Coordinates of C-alpha atoms in Angstrom, one line a residue:
M1 CA 114.6 87.2 64.5
N2 CA 112.9 86.5 67.8
S3 CA 109.7 85.4 66.0
R4 CA 111.8 83.2 63.6
L5 CA 113.7 81.6 66.5
S6 CA 110.4 81.0 68.4
C7 CA 108.9 79.2 65.4
V8 CA 112.0 77.1 64.9
A9 CA 112.2 76.2 68.6
W10 CA 108.6 74.9 68.6
A11 CA 109.0 73.0 65.3
T12 CA 112.2 71.3 66.2
G13 CA 111.2 70.3 69.8
L14 CA 113.6 72.7 71.5
L15 CA 110.8 73.8 73.9
N16 CA 108.9 71.7 76.4
P17 CA 105.1 71.9 76.4
H18 CA 105.2 72.6 80.1
Q19 CA 107.3 75.8 79.7
C20 CA 105.6 79.3 79.9
G21 CA 106.9 82.8 79.8
S22 CA 108.9 84.6 77.1
L23 CA 106.8 82.6 74.6
A24 CA 104.0 84.0 72.6
G25 CA 100.6 83.0 74.0
L26 CA 101.9 81.5 77.2
S27 CA 101.7 84.0 80.0
A28 CA 101.8 83.9 83.8
S29 CA 98.0 83.4 83.9
D30 CA 98.3 80.3 81.7
A31 CA 100.9 78.8 84.1
V32 CA 98.7 79.6 87.2
T33 CA 95.6 78.2 85.5
T34 CA 97.4 75.0 84.5
L35 CA 98.7 74.5 88.0
T36 CA 95.3 75.2 89.6
H37 CA 93.7 72.7 87.3
A38 CA 96.2 70.0 88.3
V39 CA 95.8 70.7 92.0
K40 CA 92.0 70.4 91.7
T41 CA 91.9 67.2 89.6
L42 CA 94.5 65.1 91.2
P43 CA 92.8 64.9 94.7
M44 CA 89.6 63.5 93.0
A45 CA 91.3 60.1 92.9
G46 CA 91.8 60.3 96.7
R47 CA 95.5 61.3 96.4
K48 CA 97.4 63.7 98.5
V49 CA 99.0 66.6 96.5
S50 CA 102.2 68.5 97.3
I51 CA 104.1 71.2 95.4
L52 CA 107.7 72.3 95.6
F53 CA 108.5 75.8 94.2
L54 CA 112.0 76.3 93.0
D55 CA 113.9 79.3 91.6
I56 CA 117.0 79.2 89.3
K57 CA 119.9 81.2 90.7
G58 CA 121.2 83.8 88.3
G59 CA 119.7 82.0 85.3
F60 CA 120.3 84.5 82.5
D61 CA 123.9 85.0 83.6
N62 CA 124.8 81.3 83.3
V63 CA 123.9 80.5 79.7
N64 CA 126.8 78.9 78.0
P65 CA 127.0 79.8 74.3
S66 CA 128.8 76.6 73.3
T67 CA 126.3 74.4 75.1
L68 CA 123.3 76.3 73.6
C69 CA 124.7 76.1 70.1
A70 CA 125.3 72.3 70.6
M71 CA 121.6 72.0 71.6
L72 CA 120.5 73.8 68.5
R73 CA 122.6 71.6 66.2
S74 CA 121.4 68.4 67.8
K75 CA 117.8 69.4 66.9
G76 CA 118.7 70.1 63.3
V77 CA 118.4 73.9 63.4
N78 CA 119.6 75.7 60.3
P79 CA 123.3 76.4 60.5
Y80 CA 122.9 80.1 59.8
L81 CA 120.6 80.5 62.9
V82 CA 123.2 78.6 65.0
S83 CA 125.9 80.9 63.8
W84 CA 123.7 84.0 64.5
A85 CA 123.0 82.8 68.1
K86 CA 126.7 82.1 68.7
S87 CA 127.7 85.6 67.3
F88 CA 124.9 87.2 69.4
L89 CA 126.2 85.6 72.7
S90 CA 130.0 85.9 72.0
G91 CA 132.5 88.7 72.1
R92 CA 130.7 90.8 74.8
T93 CA 132.3 92.9 77.5
C94 CA 131.0 94.6 80.6
R95 CA 132.2 96.9 83.4
L96 CA 130.9 98.0 86.8
L97 CA 129.5 101.5 87.2
Y98 CA 130.0 103.2 90.6
Q99 CA 131.7 106.3 91.9
G100 CA 135.4 106.1 91.2
S101 CA 135.1 102.8 89.2
P102 CA 137.8 102.1 86.7
K103 CA 136.8 102.5 83.0
V104 CA 138.0 99.0 82.1
F105 CA 135.8 96.5 80.3
T106 CA 136.1 92.8 81.1
P107 CA 135.3 90.0 78.6
V108 CA 132.1 88.0 79.3
S109 CA 132.1 84.4 78.2
V110 CA 128.7 83.3 79.6
G111 CA 125.2 84.9 80.0
T112 CA 122.7 86.6 77.7
P113 CA 122.6 90.4 77.2
Q114 CA 119.9 92.1 79.1
G115 CA 117.3 94.2 77.3
S116 CA 117.1 92.1 74.1
P117 CA 113.9 90.3 73.3
V118 CA 115.9 87.3 72.1
S119 CA 117.7 86.7 75.4
P120 CA 114.6 85.3 77.3
L121 CA 113.8 83.0 74.4
L122 CA 117.4 81.6 74.3
F123 CA 117.3 81.1 78.1
V124 CA 114.0 79.2 77.9
V125 CA 115.5 77.0 75.2
Y126 CA 118.7 76.5 77.3
I127 CA 116.8 75.2 80.4
S128 CA 114.3 73.1 78.5
R129 CA 116.3 70.0 79.4
L130 CA 115.5 70.5 83.1
Q131 CA 111.9 69.5 82.5
C132 CA 111.0 65.9 83.6
E133 CA 108.0 63.7 83.4
I134 CA 106.3 63.1 86.7
P135 CA 103.8 60.2 86.9
Q136 CA 100.5 61.5 88.5
G137 CA 102.0 64.9 88.7
L138 CA 103.2 68.0 86.8
S139 CA 106.5 69.7 86.1
L140 CA 105.8 73.3 85.2
S141 CA 108.0 76.3 84.7
Y142 CA 107.7 80.0 84.0
V143 CA 111.1 81.3 82.7
D144 CA 113.3 80.6 85.8
N145 CA 110.5 79.7 88.2
F146 CA 109.8 75.9 88.6
S147 CA 107.1 74.0 90.3
L148 CA 107.1 70.3 90.9
T149 CA 103.6 68.8 91.6
V150 CA 103.4 65.3 93.0
S151 CA 100.6 63.1 94.3
S152 CA 100.5 59.8 96.2
A153 CA 98.6 58.1 99.0
S154 CA 100.3 60.2 101.7
Y155 CA 102.2 63.4 102.2
R156 CA 105.2 61.5 103.5
H157 CA 105.5 59.7 100.2
N158 CA 105.2 63.0 98.4
I159 CA 108.2 64.3 100.3
Q160 CA 110.3 61.2 99.2
I161 CA 109.3 61.8 95.6
L162 CA 110.2 65.5 95.8
H163 CA 113.6 64.6 97.2
K164 CA 114.3 62.4 94.2
L165 CA 113.0 64.9 91.7
Y166 CA 115.2 67.7 93.2
A167 CA 118.3 65.5 93.0
R168 CA 117.5 64.8 89.3
L169 CA 117.0 68.5 88.5
K170 CA 120.2 69.4 90.4
A171 CA 122.2 66.8 88.4
R172 CA 120.8 68.1 85.1
G173 CA 121.4 71.7 86.1
A174 CA 125.0 70.9 87.0
K175 CA 125.6 69.8 83.4
L176 CA 124.3 73.2 82.2
G177 CA 126.1 75.2 84.8
I178 CA 122.8 76.1 86.5
G179 CA 121.9 75.9 90.2
F180 CA 118.8 76.6 92.3
S181 CA 118.4 79.3 94.9
V182 CA 117.6 77.1 98.0
P183 CA 116.6 80.0 100.3
K184 CA 113.7 80.8 97.8
T185 CA 112.3 77.3 97.9
E186 CA 108.8 77.0 99.2
L187 CA 106.6 73.9 99.9
I188 CA 102.8 73.6 100.2
H189 CA 100.6 70.6 100.9
W190 CA 97.1 70.9 99.4
H191 CA 94.2 70.1 101.6
T192 CA 90.7 70.5 100.3
N193 CA 87.7 71.3 102.5
R194 CA 86.3 67.8 102.1
E195 CA 89.3 66.2 103.7
R196 CA 88.9 65.7 107.4
D197 CA 92.5 64.9 108.2
P198 CA 94.6 67.8 109.6
I199 CA 97.0 69.6 107.3
S200 CA 100.3 67.8 107.2
N201 CA 103.5 69.4 108.6
A202 CA 105.9 67.1 106.7
L203 CA 108.9 69.1 105.7
V204 CA 111.4 68.7 102.9
H205 CA 115.2 68.8 103.3
L206 CA 117.2 70.3 100.4
D207 CA 121.0 70.9 100.6
G208 CA 121.0 70.8 104.4
S209 CA 118.1 73.2 104.8
A210 CA 114.6 72.2 106.0
F211 CA 111.5 73.8 104.6
L212 CA 108.1 73.6 106.4
P213 CA 104.9 73.7 104.4
K214 CA 103.4 77.2 104.2
V215 CA 99.8 78.2 104.5
E216 CA 100.2 80.8 101.7
V217 CA 102.6 80.8 98.7
R218 CA 103.0 83.6 96.2
W219 CA 103.9 82.3 92.8
L220 CA 103.9 84.5 89.7
G221 CA 101.9 87.1 91.5
Y222 CA 99.2 84.8 92.6
W223 CA 98.5 83.7 96.1
F224 CA 98.0 79.9 96.6
T225 CA 96.5 78.4 99.8
P226 CA 96.1 74.7 100.8
S227 CA 92.4 74.9 100.3
V228 CA 92.7 76.1 96.7
S229 CA 90.6 79.1 97.5
T230 CA 90.8 82.3 95.4
T231 CA 89.6 84.5 98.3
P232 CA 93.1 85.3 99.9
H233 CA 94.5 86.3 96.5
F234 CA 91.7 88.8 95.7
V235 CA 91.6 90.1 99.2
K236 CA 95.3 91.0 99.0
R237 CA 94.9 92.5 95.5
L238 CA 92.0 94.6 96.7
A239 CA 94.0 95.8 99.7
K240 CA 96.7 97.0 97.4
A241 CA 94.3 98.7 95.1
Q242 CA 92.7 100.5 98.1
A243 CA 96.1 101.6 99.4
A244 CA 97.0 103.0 95.9
F245 CA 93.6 104.8 95.8
L246 CA 94.1 106.4 99.2
A247 CA 97.7 107.5 98.2
V248 CA 96.3 109.2 95.2
K249 CA 93.4 110.7 97.1
R250 CA 95.8 112.3 99.6
L251 CA 97.4 114.2 96.8
S252 CA 94.1 115.7 95.7
P253 CA 93.0 118.6 97.9
P254 CA 89.4 119.1 99.1
R255 CA 87.1 120.9 96.7
D256 CA 86.4 123.8 99.1
R257 CA 89.9 125.1 99.0
P258 CA 92.7 125.5 96.4
P259 CA 95.6 123.1 96.4
S260 CA 98.6 124.0 98.5
F261 CA 101.1 122.7 96.0
P262 CA 100.6 122.5 92.2
L263 CA 103.0 119.7 91.4
P264 CA 100.8 116.6 92.2
Q265 CA 97.9 118.3 90.5
T266 CA 99.9 118.5 87.2
G267 CA 100.0 114.7 87.1
L268 CA 96.4 114.2 88.1
L269 CA 94.6 116.7 85.8
P270 CA 94.6 117.1 82.1
P271 CA 96.3 120.0 80.4
L272 CA 94.5 123.4 80.7
P273 CA 93.0 124.4 77.3
H274 CA 93.3 127.9 75.8
P275 CA 91.9 130.7 78.0
Q276 CA 89.5 131.7 75.3
L277 CA 87.9 128.3 75.4
W278 CA 87.5 128.5 79.2
R279 CA 85.8 131.9 78.9
R280 CA 83.4 130.7 76.3
R281 CA 82.4 127.6 78.3
L282 CA 82.2 129.6 81.5
L283 CA 79.9 132.3 80.1
T284 CA 77.7 129.6 78.5
H285 CA 77.3 127.0 81.2
R286 CA 78.1 128.9 84.5
P287 CA 77.4 132.6 83.9
H288 CA 76.7 133.3 87.6
D289 CA 79.6 131.4 89.1
E290 CA 81.4 134.4 90.8
K291 CA 84.2 132.3 92.2
A292 CA 85.1 130.7 88.9
L293 CA 85.1 134.2 87.2
C294 CA 87.5 135.5 89.8
I295 CA 89.9 132.7 89.1
L296 CA 89.6 132.9 85.4
A297 CA 90.0 136.7 85.4
K298 CA 93.5 136.3 86.7
S299 CA 94.7 134.9 83.3
P300 CA 96.7 137.7 81.6
E301 CA 95.3 136.8 78.2
M302 CA 91.7 137.3 79.3
D303 CA 92.0 140.1 81.9
N304 CA 91.3 143.0 79.5
Q305 CA 88.6 141.2 77.4
L306 CA 86.7 139.9 80.4
L307 CA 86.7 143.4 82.0
H308 CA 85.5 144.9 78.8
E309 CA 82.7 142.4 78.2
H310 CA 81.6 141.9 81.8
P311 CA 82.6 144.9 83.9
H312 CA 80.1 144.2 86.6
R313 CA 81.5 140.7 87.1
H314 CA 85.2 141.5 87.1
P315 CA 86.5 141.2 90.7
G316 CA 89.8 142.9 90.2
H317 CA 92.5 141.3 92.2
R318 CA 90.8 140.8 95.5
G319 CA 91.7 137.5 97.2
L320 CA 92.8 135.8 94.0
P321 CA 95.3 132.9 94.1
P322 CA 98.8 133.3 92.6
T323 CA 99.1 133.0 88.8
S324 CA 101.1 129.7 89.2
R325 CA 98.1 128.1 90.9
A326 CA 95.4 129.5 88.7
S327 CA 95.3 126.6 86.3
S328 CA 94.8 124.0 89.0
C329 CA 92.1 126.2 90.7
V330 CA 90.2 126.5 87.4
Q331 CA 90.2 122.8 86.9
M332 CA 89.2 122.0 90.4
S333 CA 86.4 124.7 90.5
L334 CA 84.7 124.8 87.1
G335 CA 83.9 121.2 86.3
L336 CA 82.7 122.3 82.9
P337 CA 81.7 119.8 80.3

């Protein structure tokens, strides 16, 4: 049903070409690439570029089934699909779960159910009317994240354009029962390295709140800077990767001593094969490794056989680790192919 609705939405014009997310073939990387391309091409005509990042407040919880079905009918969608969408969004109940909460369900008249692959698609269709054409600019969205890109001869003029665009979006959202989370709003003025003018500090006022331009903005997991440089993004991603590597490395004990606790090793090492396979590999590839033989001899399945076949190498029980740690010690010590 999700694939069928997606094809119908594209064919009937329910979706805007500048929408990404929850749609096949349009991911976050596509939205970031499109925005980066616009930011790099608009200044070529000597224009100043500014972007306002907005976030819809409680988007999925504000979808009105009646309004959505009216949108589907207006585009000529097959009546059975309209009836299916209405049935999918209607007649639902919910209740809060906490200690001592009453087991009473409350009817829910708005919103899309979480966990269904159809819910994001219906939400994207529902907010498609928020998109607007921007001369010498770009209106781009990824699910509930919006970006308004404007360009003009000065940053002050960009602020005036952004004020008008926000008022227009706010009016359209009010008709759909949707609002924007003003505290999550971010502003950035693009400034290429070829521009000699200082970076503008022109701020934008939205609903009584003032927002200064930032030197770094994280949108859809990507870090943007006024200079349109990719270095800050990859520096931050590399730092996270190194931190994750060090965290995993701390769980792994040094090779010269057995682990002090076996639990992390269980998640880091593959399952231990059958003891007979370990014995065969050990005697073939490492016949003189006394330490490995000591660890392997502790296995109950092999104790008698190893003593019978190699009595001069059997160490008894001198200084062996506990049986619960034998598997980890074998894997850390042998390194067999």
